[in-house]
Amino acid sequence: MRFRPTSLLLAALLATAGTAPPALAAATAPPGLVEDPTGYVDPLIGTGNGGDVFPGAVVPFGMLSWSPENTRGDATRTAAPGGYRYDATRIRGFSLTHMSGTGCAGGSGDIPFFPYAGEVTSSPASDTADAVYASGFSHADETAEPGHYKVGLASGVTADLTATARTGSARFAYPAGRPASLLVRTANSEVGSQDSTVTVDPATRTISGSVTSGNFCGYLDPEGRRAYYTLYFTARFDRAFTSTGTWHDGDLEPGSRHTSGGTGGFSQGGRPVAGKGAGAYVEFAPGDGPVNAQVGISYVSPEAAEDNLAAENPPGRSFDAVRDAARRAWRERLGAVRVGGGTDAERTTFYTALYHALLHPNVISDADGRYRGADGRVHTVGRGHRAQYGTFSGWDVYRDQVQLLTLLNPRTGSDIAQSLYELARQNGGVWDRWLHGASGTHVMNGDPSPTALAGIRAFGGEDFDLRGALASLVRAATVPTAGDLSPAGKPVLSVGQRPSLDKYLKLHYMPSVSNAWGGAAETLEMSTADFALSQLARAAGRKDTAAAFARRAQWWQNSFDVAADPGGGYIAGRKADGSWAPGFTPGTGSGFVEGTAAQYTWMVPHDPAGLFAAMGGRDRALARLDDFFHDAGGGWAFTGSGGTKSELDNEPSINVPYLYDYAGAPYKTQETVRAAMRQLWTTEPGGIPGNDDLGAMSAWYVFSALGMYPQVPSRAELVLASPLFERIEIHRPRGGDITVHATGAAADAPYVRSLRVDGRAADRPWLPASFVRDGGRLDYTLSSVPDRGWGADSPPPSFREGEQPYQIGVGPTTATLAPGASTKVGVRALSLTGGTGPEVRFRVETPPGVSAAPAEGTVTDGAQEITLTAARDAEQGFADVRITVTSGDSSYAQPVSLTVAAPGTLLAAYDSTGISDDTGAHDEADYDGGGWSYSRQALAAAGLTPG
């Protein structure tokens, strides 16, 4: 409308001249916004390449998800952790619960139903290769869409599935002239079961029962090999049963109506036992049309499953009505973000990512508000909250997914925050880092709950008990529990909320040997969590608590070795005596979790400015970022390029492209984020680059396509890249809508030329927290040509309160030299605020045959180089040089592991980073990041020279 007067005037003038207006002919109206985003969702995206999502029928955050269980011919293992893998084209059942994008061996996959076009003549538990009671299928006969899944099996059966929050509807069509059987494999959860029950009632045409399972990641450690939930179900059919039967292990019992049994418990290495299991089957009269089933589930009781079915899927409600309602539920949730422009493929990738980001956490409360809590007791959702949630992969989703779902619906975020608090209260005050249903699994590391709650509150989810949650989290961060002090589950399933908290409080870093998984990584996770606690405390008016945890948030500095590598400092493993763990390289995974030193060093989300200073300044940090994202030939290195490069298919690296905004190069954030989106994310089955981790990776894509990201996950400032779409509207139920107009937006035009925020010109690559609170309008001009100056001088805020003003380090901590040769190590004392660093004294102790120059002294100008020389007649072998550094009242002795060996000898190629002495804490070696090492004495006793 604004252009109409000009257009009419130009048209009149040009018509007089008898010519057409070429400039106006090229102009186009702004693209329309997507009306129904469900048409752009493809649940099959991410079912390959380790994405591990499931394609079945589910509503947003639904308790029930009815989806296929694929097989590769081994009944004890699912084809993929989500139950489905695109290239495994054989199905053994359609189960009622799933987790999207997990690793390990999967979990849930409870109560698989399998429509079988034949007579049941042998125990399905004996079909250990899934050769009989399974069927192939073709993707050409498969439909997956929000709230609905349908597949035609090679057997001639068609399975058509849809869902409500706590129930499902199925339509099973059997081929004419063939027996029509239905198996209910009650024992066959994805990772097996401790027990199951099933009862068939022909009079009411129902099958009901339960499964008791758990065992998520149980194969990794006995701590996980346990049952911690029972799921109850009831299934109602519209057709009479012509015959019934059950099975238990290898025994088939035709005519039976009840049985029980599991898959052998979880004592067999966390895997189901082949040939064990139980279930029931029924047969229907063939040729009478499709069989319709309605199924309800509950974690409370059999009666609650029936009540859920009555409340959400009563008799007479048609399959089509349930399917249409599921689609409406998705249209409402997905429609909170409407985009205009882009290609069909870009819209499909975007809305599929948003879909995956809204699958978890899951509702675990029943229609009447009751739920089974972390203590195993039945509780009721509190007043003012709509549901209790569970299944929360804290380590993954605290970074961006809870922020996204809260931005779109603060009430949902509030309910999730309150849910986490309630489960912690029921669990003796312990906030488990990875919840499966209501139960803690202890998987991963860190303490993600403070950051998740702070992020939820920052993005508008304020309706939860902030003071109660804060008090609980502060106690967990200051008072070690028996679980914290226990090595049980170490390293991957450490039972404590803050493992070895006693050591952390004493040392102000997590040492290389502790109950935590990855000491260096744990220090970074604790620093992030403590910063989040400072934000929660500030919101609650607890100023002293906020200040104390803001200081603790800078303890990452105590794990930053400024002399770790000639190329600069890194987060590194540190021993309890203050010395740095030997054998450091930037690509080492020792001390880290699903990553390396090079990848984890960037994980100081609240203080990039302090991190850059520790690296030697912004320019050095910028050069390191460039190296991190590029290979030797200058190409992008986003995944699979080695431990010194980024891995944007996993959480530890996903925030790093946004650090360019802090380093004075916003245009590099824009180009790096966009390149990663285009290279790693597609509309193919492998279109999610790695485990989607309950929507965490998909949330990264959604935020990145919007052009903004919660780089500090416990605060609401948004760091900017650039929007993928020309138009974006984010509608929020409590107001504060966000509108984006991006002139020139295109996949190959990521660069910001200008930005107006609520009509005012803006030259900074970030938005304040008030923008999330109040909403607003962003008007971009984008280009395919970078503007290197835009936003370069206005970095996002870093929070440096409590930062120590200097870093001290000794390195490298390993060296090899030949007799008669020399090598160099150094002591660095770096000021983070400019000027000279602190006074640091050093003293070097050397073994026989090795000398040091200088052997003692004071560090000047921030660095001191020390030359170590081996005499020509020095004995070849392994030895330690000890460098003691002292600053003020603090001192530590750093061993430098020295190998004296002639070039080309086998000895020169050895290392001993996995070998330790039997005495002491064994923290001079760590070959897996979990503190494990080989005994030097045991190797010697076996006649093996350590090396």
Short mmCIF file of C-alpha atoms in Angstrom, two decimals, residues 303-541:
data_model
loop_
_atom_site.label_atom_id
_atom_site.label_comp_id
_atom_site.label_asym_id
_atom_site.label_seq_id
_atom_site.Cartn_x
_atom_site.Cartn_y
_atom_site.Cartn_z
CA GLU A 303 -7.74 -48.06 35.77
CA ALA A 304 -6.03 -44.78 34.89
CA ALA A 305 -5.25 -46.09 31.42
CA GLU A 306 -8.95 -46.87 31.01
CA ASP A 307 -9.88 -43.42 32.30
CA ASN A 308 -7.52 -41.74 29.84
CA LEU A 309 -9.10 -43.73 27.04
CA ALA A 310 -12.58 -42.72 28.16
CA ALA A 311 -11.58 -39.05 28.46
CA GLU A 312 -9.72 -38.63 25.17
CA ASN A 313 -10.88 -41.42 22.89
CA PRO A 314 -14.33 -42.63 23.95
CA PRO A 315 -16.36 -45.26 22.11
CA GLY A 316 -17.83 -43.83 18.96
CA ARG A 317 -15.02 -41.40 18.29
CA SER A 318 -13.84 -42.18 14.80
CA PHE A 319 -10.30 -42.70 13.62
CA ASP A 320 -10.68 -39.74 11.26
CA ALA A 321 -11.84 -37.48 14.09
CA VAL A 322 -8.76 -38.34 16.17
CA ARG A 323 -6.45 -37.86 13.18
CA ASP A 324 -7.99 -34.48 12.35
CA ALA A 325 -7.71 -33.33 15.97
CA ALA A 326 -4.05 -34.36 16.07
CA ARG A 327 -3.38 -32.33 12.95
CA ARG A 328 -5.14 -29.32 14.47
CA ALA A 329 -3.00 -29.63 17.60
CA TRP A 330 0.11 -29.55 15.46
CA ARG A 331 -1.21 -26.69 13.32
CA GLU A 332 -1.72 -24.61 16.45
CA ARG A 333 1.75 -25.28 17.90
CA LEU A 334 3.65 -24.98 14.62
CA GLY A 335 1.58 -21.97 13.61
CA ALA A 336 3.15 -19.94 16.40
CA VAL A 337 5.89 -19.32 13.82
CA ARG A 338 4.76 -18.39 10.31
CA VAL A 339 7.30 -17.79 7.61
CA GLY A 340 7.05 -16.35 4.15
CA GLY A 341 9.49 -16.81 1.31
CA GLY A 342 12.20 -19.36 0.84
CA THR A 343 11.91 -22.57 -1.14
CA ASP A 344 9.68 -25.55 -0.45
CA ALA A 345 12.75 -27.44 0.75
CA GLU A 346 13.73 -24.66 3.15
CA ARG A 347 10.22 -24.44 4.58
CA THR A 348 10.13 -28.22 4.93
CA THR A 349 13.46 -28.33 6.75
CA PHE A 350 12.37 -25.48 9.01
CA TYR A 351 8.96 -26.78 10.02
CA THR A 352 10.23 -30.33 10.42
CA ALA A 353 12.89 -29.02 12.80
CA LEU A 354 10.25 -27.08 14.72
CA TYR A 355 8.12 -30.23 14.85
CA HIS A 356 11.00 -32.26 16.28
CA ALA A 357 11.71 -29.51 18.83
CA LEU A 358 8.15 -29.83 20.18
CA LEU A 359 8.07 -33.59 20.84
CA HIS A 360 9.67 -33.47 24.30
CA PRO A 361 9.52 -33.30 27.28
CA ASN A 362 6.47 -35.55 27.46
CA VAL A 363 3.29 -35.24 29.45
CA ILE A 364 3.38 -37.97 32.11
CA SER A 365 0.26 -36.93 34.03
CA ASP A 366 -3.13 -38.44 33.30
CA ALA A 367 -6.25 -36.66 32.14
CA ASP A 368 -7.29 -36.27 35.79
CA GLY A 369 -3.94 -34.70 36.73
CA ARG A 370 -2.48 -37.67 38.57
CA TYR A 371 0.99 -38.97 37.83
CA ARG A 372 3.56 -41.33 39.30
CA GLY A 373 6.47 -39.30 40.58
CA ALA A 374 10.17 -39.84 41.03
CA ASP A 375 9.50 -41.45 44.41
CA GLY A 376 7.20 -44.06 42.87
CA ARG A 377 4.14 -42.55 44.54
CA VAL A 378 1.07 -41.06 42.90
CA HIS A 379 0.88 -37.26 42.94
CA THR A 380 -1.46 -34.68 41.46
CA VAL A 381 -0.51 -31.71 39.28
CA GLY A 382 -0.60 -28.57 41.40
CA ARG A 383 -3.08 -25.76 41.04
CA GLY A 384 -2.26 -23.37 38.23
CA HIS A 385 -0.40 -25.95 36.16
CA ARG A 386 -1.86 -28.00 33.35
CA ALA A 387 0.42 -31.03 33.23
CA GLN A 388 3.39 -32.82 34.72
CA TYR A 389 6.23 -33.41 32.26
CA GLY A 390 9.01 -35.98 32.16
CA THR A 391 11.64 -37.37 29.77
CA PHE A 392 14.08 -34.48 29.87
CA SER A 393 17.54 -34.75 28.30
CA GLY A 394 19.01 -31.92 30.31
CA TRP A 395 22.58 -31.95 28.92
CA ASP A 396 21.20 -31.43 25.42
CA VAL A 397 18.14 -29.24 25.74
CA TYR A 398 19.36 -26.67 28.27
CA ARG A 399 21.26 -24.95 25.46
CA ASP A 400 18.34 -23.90 23.25
CA GLN A 401 15.30 -26.19 23.16
CA VAL A 402 13.64 -25.10 26.41
CA GLN A 403 14.25 -21.48 25.43
CA LEU A 404 12.51 -22.04 22.09
CA LEU A 405 9.44 -23.80 23.43
CA THR A 406 9.10 -21.16 26.17
CA LEU A 407 9.47 -18.30 23.69
CA LEU A 408 6.55 -19.78 21.75
CA ASN A 409 4.44 -20.70 24.77
CA PRO A 410 5.56 -19.43 28.20
CA ARG A 411 2.90 -21.46 29.98
CA THR A 412 4.36 -24.70 28.64
CA GLY A 413 7.81 -23.58 29.76
CA SER A 414 6.49 -22.75 33.22
CA ASP A 415 4.86 -26.17 33.54
CA ILE A 416 8.13 -27.85 32.55
CA ALA A 417 10.10 -25.84 35.11
CA GLN A 418 7.62 -26.69 37.86
CA SER A 419 7.69 -30.32 36.75
CA LEU A 420 11.45 -30.51 37.13
CA TYR A 421 11.20 -28.99 40.60
CA GLU A 422 8.47 -31.41 41.67
CA LEU A 423 10.46 -34.42 40.47
CA ALA A 424 13.54 -33.15 42.32
CA ARG A 425 11.55 -32.74 45.54
CA GLN A 426 10.30 -36.30 45.18
CA ASN A 427 13.88 -37.45 44.57
CA GLY A 428 15.32 -36.21 47.84
CA GLY A 429 16.29 -32.85 46.38
CA VAL A 430 18.37 -34.34 43.56
CA TRP A 431 17.80 -32.86 40.09
CA ASP A 432 18.80 -35.67 37.78
CA ARG A 433 20.48 -34.55 34.58
CA TRP A 434 18.60 -36.97 32.29
CA LEU A 435 15.04 -38.02 33.09
CA HIS A 436 13.30 -40.97 31.43
CA GLY A 437 9.68 -40.40 32.31
CA ALA A 438 9.75 -39.35 35.96
CA SER A 439 12.90 -41.28 36.78
CA GLY A 440 16.52 -40.24 36.81
CA THR A 441 18.97 -42.11 34.62
CA HIS A 442 22.07 -40.03 35.57
CA VAL A 443 23.24 -40.06 31.93
CA MET A 444 25.78 -37.44 30.71
CA ASN A 445 27.55 -34.85 32.85
CA GLY A 446 27.12 -31.43 34.36
CA ASP A 447 24.15 -29.97 36.22
CA PRO A 448 21.80 -28.77 33.48
CA SER A 449 18.74 -27.96 35.58
CA PRO A 450 19.83 -24.48 36.78
CA THR A 451 20.47 -23.39 33.20
CA ALA A 452 17.23 -24.90 31.95
CA LEU A 453 15.19 -23.15 34.64
CA ALA A 454 17.00 -19.85 34.18
CA GLY A 455 16.48 -20.08 30.43
CA ILE A 456 12.79 -20.84 30.85
CA ARG A 457 12.35 -17.88 33.16
CA ALA A 458 14.34 -15.54 30.94
CA PHE A 459 12.15 -16.42 27.96
CA GLY A 460 8.90 -15.72 29.77
CA GLY A 461 8.12 -18.87 31.76
CA GLU A 462 7.70 -17.24 35.17
CA ASP A 463 4.80 -19.25 36.60
CA PHE A 464 6.74 -21.70 38.73
CA ASP A 465 8.03 -21.75 42.29
CA LEU A 466 11.20 -19.76 41.72
CA ARG A 467 12.19 -19.41 45.36
CA GLY A 468 11.61 -23.06 46.15
CA ALA A 469 13.49 -24.23 43.07
CA LEU A 470 16.35 -21.83 43.75
CA ALA A 471 16.75 -22.98 47.35
CA SER A 472 16.86 -26.60 46.20
CA LEU A 473 19.39 -25.93 43.44
CA VAL A 474 21.62 -23.81 45.69
CA ARG A 475 21.71 -26.57 48.29
CA ALA A 476 22.62 -29.07 45.58
CA ALA A 477 25.47 -26.78 44.51
CA THR A 478 26.86 -26.21 48.01
CA VAL A 479 26.22 -29.34 50.11
CA PRO A 480 27.74 -32.60 48.80
CA THR A 481 25.39 -35.57 48.97
CA ALA A 482 26.13 -39.25 49.35
CA GLY A 483 25.52 -39.58 45.62
CA ASP A 484 28.02 -36.83 44.86
CA LEU A 485 30.63 -38.64 46.92
CA SER A 486 29.93 -42.01 45.33
CA PRO A 487 31.77 -43.37 42.27
CA ALA A 488 28.68 -45.41 41.30
CA GLY A 489 27.86 -45.11 37.62
CA LYS A 490 31.13 -43.36 36.83
CA PRO A 491 31.76 -42.01 34.28
CA VAL A 492 28.69 -41.92 31.99
CA LEU A 493 25.99 -42.52 34.61
CA SER A 494 27.47 -40.86 37.70
CA VAL A 495 24.76 -40.97 40.34
CA GLY A 496 25.38 -37.59 41.96
CA GLN A 497 23.78 -34.39 40.74
CA ARG A 498 27.19 -32.76 41.12
CA PRO A 499 29.67 -35.65 41.29
CA SER A 500 32.70 -34.95 43.50
CA LEU A 501 31.23 -31.63 44.56
CA ASP A 502 33.52 -31.79 47.59
CA LYS A 503 36.58 -31.65 45.34
CA TYR A 504 35.07 -28.90 43.22
CA LEU A 505 34.36 -26.69 46.22
CA LYS A 506 37.88 -27.25 47.57
CA LEU A 507 39.86 -26.82 44.35
CA HIS A 508 37.56 -24.51 42.38
CA TYR A 509 37.87 -26.86 39.40
CA MET A 510 37.09 -30.51 38.80
CA PRO A 511 40.30 -32.55 38.89
CA SER A 512 41.15 -35.11 36.26
CA VAL A 513 40.27 -37.94 38.62
CA SER A 514 36.83 -37.57 40.18
CA ASN A 515 33.38 -39.11 40.13
CA ALA A 516 32.42 -36.87 37.22
CA TRP A 517 32.63 -37.69 33.54
CA GLY A 518 35.44 -35.56 32.19
CA GLY A 519 37.03 -33.24 34.73
CA ALA A 520 37.74 -30.39 32.32
CA ALA A 521 34.29 -30.61 30.76
CA GLU A 522 32.70 -30.80 34.20
CA THR A 523 34.39 -27.55 35.23
CA LEU A 524 32.84 -25.81 32.23
CA GLU A 525 29.43 -27.34 32.91
CA MET A 526 29.59 -26.27 36.57
CA SER A 527 30.61 -22.74 35.60
CA THR A 528 27.66 -22.53 33.22
CA ALA A 529 25.28 -23.89 35.86
CA ASP A 530 26.61 -21.52 38.51
CA PHE A 531 26.12 -18.53 36.23
CA ALA A 532 22.54 -19.69 35.76
CA LEU A 533 22.12 -19.87 39.54
CA SER A 534 23.32 -16.29 39.77
CA GLN A 535 20.61 -15.30 37.30
CA LEU A 536 17.89 -17.18 39.17
CA ALA A 537 19.06 -15.66 42.44
CA ARG A 538 18.99 -12.18 40.94
CA ALA A 539 15.44 -12.78 39.71
CA ALA A 540 14.47 -13.90 43.22
CA GLY A 541 16.03 -10.83 44.83
#
